[in-house]
Structures are given as C-alpha cells and as structure tokens.
mmCIF file of C-alpha atoms in Angstrom:
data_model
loop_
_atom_site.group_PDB
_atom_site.id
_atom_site.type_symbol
_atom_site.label_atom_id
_atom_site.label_comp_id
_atom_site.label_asym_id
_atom_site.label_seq_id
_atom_site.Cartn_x
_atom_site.Cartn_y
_atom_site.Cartn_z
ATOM 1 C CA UNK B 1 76.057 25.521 9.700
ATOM 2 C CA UNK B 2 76.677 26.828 6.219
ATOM 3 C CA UNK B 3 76.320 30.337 7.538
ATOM 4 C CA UNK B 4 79.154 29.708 9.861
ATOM 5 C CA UNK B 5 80.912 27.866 7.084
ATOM 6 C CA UNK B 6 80.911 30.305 4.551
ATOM 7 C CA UNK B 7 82.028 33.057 7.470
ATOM 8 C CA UNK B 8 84.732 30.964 8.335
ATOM 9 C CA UNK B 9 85.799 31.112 4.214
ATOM 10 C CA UNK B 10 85.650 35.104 4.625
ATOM 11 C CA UNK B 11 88.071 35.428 7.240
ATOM 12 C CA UNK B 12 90.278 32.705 5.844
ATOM 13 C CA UNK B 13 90.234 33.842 2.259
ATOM 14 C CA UNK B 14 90.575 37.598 4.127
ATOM 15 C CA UNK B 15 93.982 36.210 5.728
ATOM 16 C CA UNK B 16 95.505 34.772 2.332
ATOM 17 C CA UNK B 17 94.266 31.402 3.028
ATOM 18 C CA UNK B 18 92.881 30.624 -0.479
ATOM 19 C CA UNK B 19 93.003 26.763 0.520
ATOM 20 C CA UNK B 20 91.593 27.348 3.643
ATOM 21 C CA UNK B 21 89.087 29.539 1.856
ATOM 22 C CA UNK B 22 88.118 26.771 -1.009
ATOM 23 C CA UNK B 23 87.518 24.086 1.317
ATOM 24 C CA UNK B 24 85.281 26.502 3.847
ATOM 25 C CA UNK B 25 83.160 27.782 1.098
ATOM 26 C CA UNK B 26 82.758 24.172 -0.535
ATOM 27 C CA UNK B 27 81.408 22.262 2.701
ATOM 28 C CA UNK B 28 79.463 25.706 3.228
ATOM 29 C CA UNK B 29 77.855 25.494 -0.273
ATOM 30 C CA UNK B 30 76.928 21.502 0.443
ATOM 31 C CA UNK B 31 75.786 22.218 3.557
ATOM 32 C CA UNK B 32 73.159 25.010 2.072
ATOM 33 C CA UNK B 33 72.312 22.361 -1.044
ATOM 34 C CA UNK B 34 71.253 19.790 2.460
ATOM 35 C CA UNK B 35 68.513 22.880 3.365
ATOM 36 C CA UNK B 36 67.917 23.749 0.006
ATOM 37 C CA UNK B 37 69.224 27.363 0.682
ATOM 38 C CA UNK B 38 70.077 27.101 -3.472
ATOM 39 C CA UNK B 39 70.707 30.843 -4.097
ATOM 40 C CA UNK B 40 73.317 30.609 -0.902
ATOM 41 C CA UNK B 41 74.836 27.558 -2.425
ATOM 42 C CA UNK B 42 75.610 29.230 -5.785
ATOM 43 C CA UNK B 43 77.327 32.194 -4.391
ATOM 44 C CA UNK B 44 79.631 30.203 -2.442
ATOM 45 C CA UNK B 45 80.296 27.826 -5.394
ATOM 46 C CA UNK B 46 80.425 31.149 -7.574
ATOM 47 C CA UNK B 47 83.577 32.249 -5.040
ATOM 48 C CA UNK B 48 85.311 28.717 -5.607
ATOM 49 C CA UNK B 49 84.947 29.779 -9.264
ATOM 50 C CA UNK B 50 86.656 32.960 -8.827
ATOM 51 C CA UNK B 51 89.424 31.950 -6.478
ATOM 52 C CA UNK B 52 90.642 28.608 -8.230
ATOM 53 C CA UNK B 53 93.643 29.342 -9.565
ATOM 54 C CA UNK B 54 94.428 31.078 -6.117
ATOM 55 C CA UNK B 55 94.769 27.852 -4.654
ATOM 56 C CA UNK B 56 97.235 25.104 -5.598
ATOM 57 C CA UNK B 57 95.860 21.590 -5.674
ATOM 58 C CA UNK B 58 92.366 23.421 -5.739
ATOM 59 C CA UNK B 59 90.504 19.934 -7.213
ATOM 60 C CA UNK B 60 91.864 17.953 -4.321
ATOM 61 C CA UNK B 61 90.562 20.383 -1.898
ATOM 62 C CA UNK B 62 87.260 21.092 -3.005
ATOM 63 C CA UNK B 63 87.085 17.250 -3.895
ATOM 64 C CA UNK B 64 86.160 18.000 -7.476
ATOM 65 C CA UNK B 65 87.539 19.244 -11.249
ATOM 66 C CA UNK B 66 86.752 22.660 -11.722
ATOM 67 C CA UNK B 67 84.267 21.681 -14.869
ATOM 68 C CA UNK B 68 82.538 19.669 -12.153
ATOM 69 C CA UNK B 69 82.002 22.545 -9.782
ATOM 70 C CA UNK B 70 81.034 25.070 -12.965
ATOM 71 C CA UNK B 71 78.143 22.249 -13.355
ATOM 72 C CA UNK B 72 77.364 22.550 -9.714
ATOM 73 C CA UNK B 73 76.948 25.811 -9.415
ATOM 74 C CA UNK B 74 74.664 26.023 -12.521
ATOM 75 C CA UNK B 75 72.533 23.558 -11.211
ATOM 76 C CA UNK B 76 72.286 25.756 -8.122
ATOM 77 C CA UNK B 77 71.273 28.925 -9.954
ATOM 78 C CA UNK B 78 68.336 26.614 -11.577
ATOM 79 C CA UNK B 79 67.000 25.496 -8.660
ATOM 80 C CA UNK B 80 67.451 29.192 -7.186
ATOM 81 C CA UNK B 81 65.513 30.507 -10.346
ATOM 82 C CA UNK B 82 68.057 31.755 -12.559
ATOM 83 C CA UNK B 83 67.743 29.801 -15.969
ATOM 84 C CA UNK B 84 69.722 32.526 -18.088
ATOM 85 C CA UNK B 85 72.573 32.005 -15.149
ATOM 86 C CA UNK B 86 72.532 28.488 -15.327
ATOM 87 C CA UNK B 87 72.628 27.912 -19.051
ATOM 88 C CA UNK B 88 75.700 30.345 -19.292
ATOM 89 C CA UNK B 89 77.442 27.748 -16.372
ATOM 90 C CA UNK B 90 76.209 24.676 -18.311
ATOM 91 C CA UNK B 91 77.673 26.342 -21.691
ATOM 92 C CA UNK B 92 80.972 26.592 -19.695
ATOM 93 C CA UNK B 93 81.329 23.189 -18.683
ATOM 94 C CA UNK B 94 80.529 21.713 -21.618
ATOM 95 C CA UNK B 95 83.503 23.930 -23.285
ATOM 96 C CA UNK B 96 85.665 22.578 -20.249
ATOM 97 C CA UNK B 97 84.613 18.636 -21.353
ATOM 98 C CA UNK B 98 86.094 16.733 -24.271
ATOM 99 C CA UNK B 99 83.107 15.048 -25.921
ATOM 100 C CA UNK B 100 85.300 12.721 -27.509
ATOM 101 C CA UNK B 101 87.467 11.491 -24.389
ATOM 102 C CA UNK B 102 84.542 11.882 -21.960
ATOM 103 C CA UNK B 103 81.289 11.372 -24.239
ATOM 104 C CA UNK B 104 79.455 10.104 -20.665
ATOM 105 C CA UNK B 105 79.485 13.525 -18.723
ATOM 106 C CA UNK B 106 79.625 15.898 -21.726
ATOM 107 C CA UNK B 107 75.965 13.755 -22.311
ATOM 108 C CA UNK B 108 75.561 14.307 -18.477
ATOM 109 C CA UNK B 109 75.921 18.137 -18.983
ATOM 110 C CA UNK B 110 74.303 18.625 -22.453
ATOM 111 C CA UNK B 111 71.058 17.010 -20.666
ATOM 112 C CA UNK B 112 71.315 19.107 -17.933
ATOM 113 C CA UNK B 113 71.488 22.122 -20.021
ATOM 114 C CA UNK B 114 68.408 20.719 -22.321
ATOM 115 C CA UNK B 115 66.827 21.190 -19.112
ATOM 116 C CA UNK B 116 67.509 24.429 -18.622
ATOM 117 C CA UNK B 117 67.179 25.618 -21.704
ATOM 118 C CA UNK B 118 63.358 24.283 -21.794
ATOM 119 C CA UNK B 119 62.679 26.688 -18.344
ATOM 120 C CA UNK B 120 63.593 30.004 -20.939
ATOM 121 C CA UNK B 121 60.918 28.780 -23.088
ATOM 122 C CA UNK B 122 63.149 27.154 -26.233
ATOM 123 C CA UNK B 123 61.791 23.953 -27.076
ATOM 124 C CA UNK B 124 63.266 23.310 -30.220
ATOM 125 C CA UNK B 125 66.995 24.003 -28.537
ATOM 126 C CA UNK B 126 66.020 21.839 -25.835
ATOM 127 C CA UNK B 127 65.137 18.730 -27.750
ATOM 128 C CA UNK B 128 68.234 19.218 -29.741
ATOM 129 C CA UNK B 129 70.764 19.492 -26.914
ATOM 130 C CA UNK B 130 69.140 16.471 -25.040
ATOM 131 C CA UNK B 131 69.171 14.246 -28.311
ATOM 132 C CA UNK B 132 72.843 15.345 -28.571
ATOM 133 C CA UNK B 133 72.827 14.026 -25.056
ATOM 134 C CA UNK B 134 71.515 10.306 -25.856
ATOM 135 C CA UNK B 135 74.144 10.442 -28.601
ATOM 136 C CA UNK B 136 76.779 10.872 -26.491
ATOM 137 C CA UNK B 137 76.461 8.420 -23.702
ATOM 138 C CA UNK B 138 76.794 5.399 -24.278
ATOM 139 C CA UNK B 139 73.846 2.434 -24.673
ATOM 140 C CA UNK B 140 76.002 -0.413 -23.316
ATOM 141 C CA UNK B 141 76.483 -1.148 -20.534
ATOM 142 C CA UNK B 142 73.323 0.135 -19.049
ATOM 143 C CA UNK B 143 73.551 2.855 -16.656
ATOM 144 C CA UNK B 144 72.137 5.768 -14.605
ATOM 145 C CA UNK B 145 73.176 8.313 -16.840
ATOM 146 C CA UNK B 146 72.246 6.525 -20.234
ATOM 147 C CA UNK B 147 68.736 6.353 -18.134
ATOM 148 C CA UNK B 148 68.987 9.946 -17.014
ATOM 149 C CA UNK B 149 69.037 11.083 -20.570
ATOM 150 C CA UNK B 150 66.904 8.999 -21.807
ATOM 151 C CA UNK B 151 64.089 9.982 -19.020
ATOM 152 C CA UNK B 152 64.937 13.627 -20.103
ATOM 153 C CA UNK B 153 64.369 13.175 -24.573
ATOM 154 C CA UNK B 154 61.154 11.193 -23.035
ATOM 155 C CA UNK B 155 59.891 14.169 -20.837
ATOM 156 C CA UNK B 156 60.742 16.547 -23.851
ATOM 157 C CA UNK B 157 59.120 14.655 -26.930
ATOM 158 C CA UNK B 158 55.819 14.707 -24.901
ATOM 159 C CA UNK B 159 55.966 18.369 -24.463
ATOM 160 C CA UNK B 160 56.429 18.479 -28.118
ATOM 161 C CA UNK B 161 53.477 16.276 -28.270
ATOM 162 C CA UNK B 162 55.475 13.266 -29.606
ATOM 163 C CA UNK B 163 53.756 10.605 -27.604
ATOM 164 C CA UNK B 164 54.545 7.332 -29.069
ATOM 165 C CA UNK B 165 58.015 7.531 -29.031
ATOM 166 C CA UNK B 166 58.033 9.698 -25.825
ATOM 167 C CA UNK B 167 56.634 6.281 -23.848
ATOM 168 C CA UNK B 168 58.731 3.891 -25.901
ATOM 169 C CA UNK B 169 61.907 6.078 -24.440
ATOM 170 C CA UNK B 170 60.453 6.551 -20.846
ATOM 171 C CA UNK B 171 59.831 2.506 -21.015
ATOM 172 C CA UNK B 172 62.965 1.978 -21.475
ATOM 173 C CA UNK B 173 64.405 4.817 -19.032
ATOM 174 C CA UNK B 174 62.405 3.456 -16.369
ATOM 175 C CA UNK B 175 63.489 -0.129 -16.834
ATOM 176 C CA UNK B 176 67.508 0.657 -17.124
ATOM 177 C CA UNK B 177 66.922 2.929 -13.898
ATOM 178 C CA UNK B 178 65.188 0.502 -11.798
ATOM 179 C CA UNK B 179 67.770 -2.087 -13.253
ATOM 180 C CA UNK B 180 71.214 0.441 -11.800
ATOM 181 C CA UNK B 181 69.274 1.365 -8.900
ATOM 182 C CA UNK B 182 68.723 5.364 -9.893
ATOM 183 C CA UNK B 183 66.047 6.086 -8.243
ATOM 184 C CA UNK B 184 65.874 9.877 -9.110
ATOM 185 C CA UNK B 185 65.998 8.280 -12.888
ATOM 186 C CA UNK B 186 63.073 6.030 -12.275
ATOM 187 C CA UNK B 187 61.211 8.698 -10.906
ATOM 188 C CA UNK B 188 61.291 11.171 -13.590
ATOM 189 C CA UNK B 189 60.419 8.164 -16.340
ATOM 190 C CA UNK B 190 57.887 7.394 -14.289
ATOM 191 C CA UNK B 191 56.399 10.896 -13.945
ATOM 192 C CA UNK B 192 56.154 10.970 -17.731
ATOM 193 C CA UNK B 193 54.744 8.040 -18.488
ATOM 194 C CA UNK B 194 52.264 8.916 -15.916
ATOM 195 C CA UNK B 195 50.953 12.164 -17.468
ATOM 196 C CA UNK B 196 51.251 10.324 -20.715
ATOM 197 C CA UNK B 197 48.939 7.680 -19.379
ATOM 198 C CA UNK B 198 46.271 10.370 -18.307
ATOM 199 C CA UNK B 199 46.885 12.156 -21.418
ATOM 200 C CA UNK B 200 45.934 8.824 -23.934
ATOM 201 C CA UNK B 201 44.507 6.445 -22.504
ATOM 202 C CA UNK B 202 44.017 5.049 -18.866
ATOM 203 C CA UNK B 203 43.773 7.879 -16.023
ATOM 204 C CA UNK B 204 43.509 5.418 -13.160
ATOM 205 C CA UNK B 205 47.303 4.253 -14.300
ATOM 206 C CA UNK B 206 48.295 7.686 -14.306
ATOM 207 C CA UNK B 207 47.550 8.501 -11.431
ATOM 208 C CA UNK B 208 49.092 5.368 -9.815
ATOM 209 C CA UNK B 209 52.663 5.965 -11.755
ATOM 210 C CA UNK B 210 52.727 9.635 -10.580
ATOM 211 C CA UNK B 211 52.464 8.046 -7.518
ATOM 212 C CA UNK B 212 54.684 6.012 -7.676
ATOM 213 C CA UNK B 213 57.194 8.729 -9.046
#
C-alpha cells in the first residue's frame, strides 16, 4: 500500500498536483510507519518538507503544522538509523516552536531530541536538553507528556549513574502514566526502574518490571 501510495504522489506531484501530491505522500509515509518501513517513511515525509509551500492549505491536507511533520520525519530517520539526520530535524522544529506560547511540545521535542542526541554518544548534551524538557512542560495537571519526559531524565540519570534520583523520577513517571493511560510512558518508566532494580538491589523485581514493560 505505501508503495502504491507514494507512486500515486509521483505522478500527481509530476502533473502539478502539489495537493494531490501532499496528501499521497502523507498516507504513503503512515502507511510505511504501520510496517515499520522507517527509512521509506522519512523520504516521503522529507518530500512533504520540500513541497510545502507548493501547496496552499498544505496543514489541512497533510492533517498537520509543518513543525509537526519536521518532528515526524526526524523521528523516522531515528528509527531508520540516522541520529545525525534526526537531530538536525529535531533542531528545526524546535526553532519552528515558541517555548513560551507552547512550553508543552517544545518539552515534547527537546525530549525527543535528548534522545537522539544520547544515540551519537553525548551524554552530557542529552541530560541537558531533556532537563530543559521537564522545565518546560508543565507539572499540573498531570499528563502523558509531563510523564514522557519525566520517564526520559529517569532513563538518562541512570546512564549517568545517578540512581537515587533516577528511581525517584521513574516512580513518579510510571505513576502519572498509568494514571493518563500512556501506556508507551509506563513502559519506558518501567523499563528503567527495572534495570535499576537488577542493578541495586532485588533482581527477581527486575526482572518482573522489565516484564511488565
């Protein structure tokens, strides 16, 4: 399906149809993100990129604003493999997002790029962007992003060996994510507390939280 899809954005991007074209290559670029074909999904979010301002009402089409579909397709490089890729889309976004009007997603997108920025290997970077992260979205009222980023300072203050305060975080990650009903939030505080378990002090628990995760 998202081979046909993003054939069917060719020929109508090939005939001047740059709506046409925008709508094709977005269901094509889901459609590969359903079969985890993450490398296909980038390049056709990568051609919404390029053609935007060839389409009028482009956000309405593809369903999204464009800062929102730079994020997308840097999540789709990382998951394809390409950190240095992603981390210049996440850079972007956050440029396109007013931290002061919109702290919630510009927390959203400095935690994703924490993320990324930990797969090149920079630590220290990473911990700062994903505490600038739990600064920016808001602790009340709970939610699945103030989870998200909390599960992500957890995950990288045990890396840095910071255990204490690494389960204190993932506690309460796990708690506010159960609470909204994230489960991909509960999962990931669960993960850590799980290899912080076999790390310290009970193995057995551990094992059952990574489970659980």
């Amino acid at each position: 399906r998202a081979g046909s899809l993003a054939l069917l954005a060719h020929h109508r991007a090939g005939a001047g149809d740059m709506a046409g074209a925008l709508q094709a290559w977005s269901m094509a670029a889901t459609a590969a993100e359903e079969i985890f074909a993450f490398a296909e999904a980038h390049h056709h979010r990568s051609r919404i990129i390029a053609n935007w301002r060839r389409a009028p009402s482009a956000e309405a089409l593809v369903d999204a604003p464009y800062h929102e579909g730079v994020a997308r397709a840097a999540e789709n490089a990382f998951m394809a493999g390409s950190a240095d890729v992603a981390c210049a889309l996440a850079r972007e976004a956050i440029e396109l997002v007013d931290a002061v009007d919109d702290p919630r997603r510009s927390g959203v997108l400095h935690e994703r790029l924490a993320r990324y920025v930990r797969d090149t290997a920079d630590a220290d970077q990473a911990l700062q962007l994903v505490r600038r992260a739990v600064d920016l979205v808001p602790s009340e009222p709970p939610s699945t992003d103030r989870a998200r980023v909390l599960a992500g300072l957890a995950g990288q203050l045990m890396t840095d060996g910071q255990y204490s305060e690494a389960r204190r975080l993932a506690t309460e990650a796990a708690e506010m994510a159960r609470a909204c009903g994230s489960v991909l939030a509960e999962s990931d505080a669960l993960n850590t507390l799980g290899v912080l378990a076999t790390m310290i002090d009970d193995v057995e628990l551990g094992i059952e939280l990574i489970r659980t995760a």
